Amino acid sequence: MCIFMCSLLYLNLFAETVSECASIFEHILLFIWQLVGGDLHRKQIATNGFFFQAYTTFVQMCLQKSLLFLSNIFLIFNLIYVMQTS
């Protein structure tokens, strides 16, 4: 959450255009996705159990939903930014 708040602060202070904001936010989401996904993949290889595969699927689903939620929040911030600059 700290990374997300810092990125929003950076976007508000330094990003000039909406496309630049979207690009920065996309990189942040990709970093989080790779970080969590890589950790889950390493654990799955280490255990090779059915329970953990089900758990991994559940965690990936939760992660996708949370990333979708964060991207929706960012879209709202972008809309507010566009309305303020128009």
PDB file of C-alpha atoms in Angstrom:
ATOM      1  CA  MET A   1       0.000   0.000   0.000  1.00  0.00           C
ATOM      2  CA  CYS A   2       2.927   2.282   0.722  1.00  0.00           C
ATOM      3  CA  ILE A   3       4.200   1.810  -2.845  1.00  0.00           C
ATOM      4  CA  PHE A   4       0.776   2.717  -4.196  1.00  0.00           C
ATOM      5  CA  MET A   5       0.510   5.893  -2.095  1.00  0.00           C
ATOM      6  CA  CYS A   6       4.051   6.980  -3.022  1.00  0.00           C
ATOM      7  CA  SER A   7       3.274   6.417  -6.688  1.00  0.00           C
ATOM      8  CA  LEU A   8       0.141   8.555  -6.431  1.00  0.00           C
ATOM      9  CA  LEU A   9       2.186  11.300  -4.789  1.00  0.00           C
ATOM     10  CA  TYR A  10       4.751  11.077  -7.590  1.00  0.00           C
ATOM     11  CA  LEU A  11       2.019  11.197 -10.214  1.00  0.00           C
ATOM     12  CA  ASN A  12       0.426  14.266  -8.660  1.00  0.00           C
ATOM     13  CA  LEU A  13       3.744  16.097  -8.399  1.00  0.00           C
ATOM     14  CA  PHE A  14       5.629  15.182 -11.557  1.00  0.00           C
ATOM     15  CA  ALA A  15       3.460  13.567 -14.196  1.00  0.00           C
ATOM     16  CA  GLU A  16       2.497  16.003 -16.928  1.00  0.00           C
ATOM     17  CA  THR A  17      -0.035  14.072 -18.963  1.00  0.00           C
ATOM     18  CA  VAL A  18      -2.599  11.372 -18.385  1.00  0.00           C
ATOM     19  CA  SER A  19      -0.743   8.979 -20.695  1.00  0.00           C
ATOM     20  CA  GLU A  20       2.435   9.483 -18.668  1.00  0.00           C
ATOM     21  CA  CYS A  21       0.461   8.725 -15.482  1.00  0.00           C
ATOM     22  CA  ALA A  22      -0.957   5.573 -17.043  1.00  0.00           C
ATOM     23  CA  SER A  23       2.488   4.426 -18.162  1.00  0.00           C
ATOM     24  CA  ILE A  24       4.004   4.901 -14.706  1.00  0.00           C
ATOM     25  CA  PHE A  25       1.085   3.163 -13.019  1.00  0.00           C
ATOM     26  CA  GLU A  26       1.260   0.271 -15.478  1.00  0.00           C
ATOM     27  CA  HIS A  27       4.924  -0.283 -14.591  1.00  0.00           C
ATOM     28  CA  ILE A  28       4.099  -0.253 -10.879  1.00  0.00           C
ATOM     29  CA  LEU A  29       1.298  -2.809 -11.309  1.00  0.00           C
ATOM     30  CA  LEU A  30       3.545  -5.019 -13.443  1.00  0.00           C
ATOM     31  CA  PHE A  31       6.266  -4.889 -10.783  1.00  0.00           C
ATOM     32  CA  ILE A  32       3.806  -5.912  -8.045  1.00  0.00           C
ATOM     33  CA  TRP A  33       2.371  -8.689 -10.236  1.00  0.00           C
ATOM     34  CA  GLN A  34       5.820 -10.122 -10.994  1.00  0.00           C
ATOM     35  CA  LEU A  35       6.935  -9.851  -7.374  1.00  0.00           C
ATOM     36  CA  VAL A  36       3.934 -11.708  -5.936  1.00  0.00           C
ATOM     37  CA  GLY A  37       3.593 -14.138  -8.858  1.00  0.00           C
ATOM     38  CA  GLY A  38       7.263 -15.115  -8.751  1.00  0.00           C
ATOM     39  CA  ASP A  39       7.104 -15.767  -5.018  1.00  0.00           C
ATOM     40  CA  LEU A  40       4.009 -17.967  -5.409  1.00  0.00           C
ATOM     41  CA  HIS A  41       5.618 -19.890  -8.272  1.00  0.00           C
ATOM     42  CA  ARG A  42       8.720 -20.644  -6.181  1.00  0.00           C
ATOM     43  CA  LYS A  43       6.554 -21.901  -3.305  1.00  0.00           C
ATOM     44  CA  GLN A  44       4.476 -24.064  -5.630  1.00  0.00           C
ATOM     45  CA  ILE A  45       7.595 -25.709  -7.083  1.00  0.00           C
ATOM     46  CA  ALA A  46       8.927 -26.339  -3.564  1.00  0.00           C
ATOM     47  CA  THR A  47       5.764 -28.030  -2.228  1.00  0.00           C
ATOM     48  CA  ASN A  48       4.091 -29.721  -5.238  1.00  0.00           C
ATOM     49  CA  GLY A  49       0.913 -30.300  -3.225  1.00  0.00           C
ATOM     50  CA  PHE A  50      -2.724 -30.095  -4.313  1.00  0.00           C
ATOM     51  CA  PHE A  51      -3.644 -27.876  -1.359  1.00  0.00           C
ATOM     52  CA  PHE A  52      -1.007 -25.359  -2.268  1.00  0.00           C
ATOM     53  CA  GLN A  53      -2.084 -25.342  -5.916  1.00  0.00           C
ATOM     54  CA  ALA A  54      -5.636 -24.529  -4.806  1.00  0.00           C
ATOM     55  CA  TYR A  55      -4.269 -21.896  -2.425  1.00  0.00           C
ATOM     56  CA  THR A  56      -2.149 -20.407  -5.223  1.00  0.00           C
ATOM     57  CA  THR A  57      -5.175 -20.186  -7.494  1.00  0.00           C
ATOM     58  CA  PHE A  58      -7.131 -18.448  -4.735  1.00  0.00           C
ATOM     59  CA  VAL A  59      -4.310 -15.980  -4.032  1.00  0.00           C
ATOM     60  CA  GLN A  60      -3.880 -15.200  -7.729  1.00  0.00           C
ATOM     61  CA  MET A  61      -7.610 -14.547  -8.035  1.00  0.00           C
ATOM     62  CA  CYS A  62      -7.503 -12.210  -5.025  1.00  0.00           C
ATOM     63  CA  LEU A  63      -4.452 -10.467  -6.437  1.00  0.00           C
ATOM     64  CA  GLN A  64      -6.141  -9.941  -9.799  1.00  0.00           C
ATOM     65  CA  LYS A  65      -9.209  -8.487  -8.100  1.00  0.00           C
ATOM     66  CA  SER A  66      -7.101  -6.165  -5.952  1.00  0.00           C
ATOM     67  CA  LEU A  67      -5.108  -4.987  -8.975  1.00  0.00           C
ATOM     68  CA  LEU A  68      -8.360  -4.370 -10.832  1.00  0.00           C
ATOM     69  CA  PHE A  69      -9.593  -2.357  -7.851  1.00  0.00           C
ATOM     70  CA  LEU A  70      -6.384  -0.289  -7.792  1.00  0.00           C
ATOM     71  CA  SER A  71      -6.546   0.343 -11.526  1.00  0.00           C
ATOM     72  CA  ASN A  72     -10.158   1.500 -11.160  1.00  0.00           C
ATOM     73  CA  ILE A  73      -9.094   3.924  -8.437  1.00  0.00           C
ATOM     74  CA  PHE A  74      -6.343   5.202 -10.697  1.00  0.00           C
ATOM     75  CA  LEU A  75      -8.850   5.652 -13.527  1.00  0.00           C
ATOM     76  CA  ILE A  76     -10.995   7.781 -11.229  1.00  0.00           C
ATOM     77  CA  PHE A  77      -7.949   9.890 -10.318  1.00  0.00           C
ATOM     78  CA  ASN A  78      -7.205  10.309 -14.023  1.00  0.00           C
ATOM     79  CA  LEU A  79     -10.760  11.460 -14.696  1.00  0.00           C
ATOM     80  CA  ILE A  80     -10.542  13.977 -11.852  1.00  0.00           C
ATOM     81  CA  TYR A  81      -7.210  15.224 -13.201  1.00  0.00           C
ATOM     82  CA  VAL A  82      -8.624  15.657 -16.710  1.00  0.00           C
ATOM     83  CA  MET A  83     -11.675  17.504 -15.403  1.00  0.00           C
ATOM     84  CA  GLN A  84      -9.495  19.848 -13.331  1.00  0.00           C
ATOM     85  CA  THR A  85      -7.195  20.684 -16.236  1.00  0.00           C
ATOM     86  CA  SER A  86     -10.020  21.232 -18.745  1.00  0.00           C
TER      87      SER A  86
END
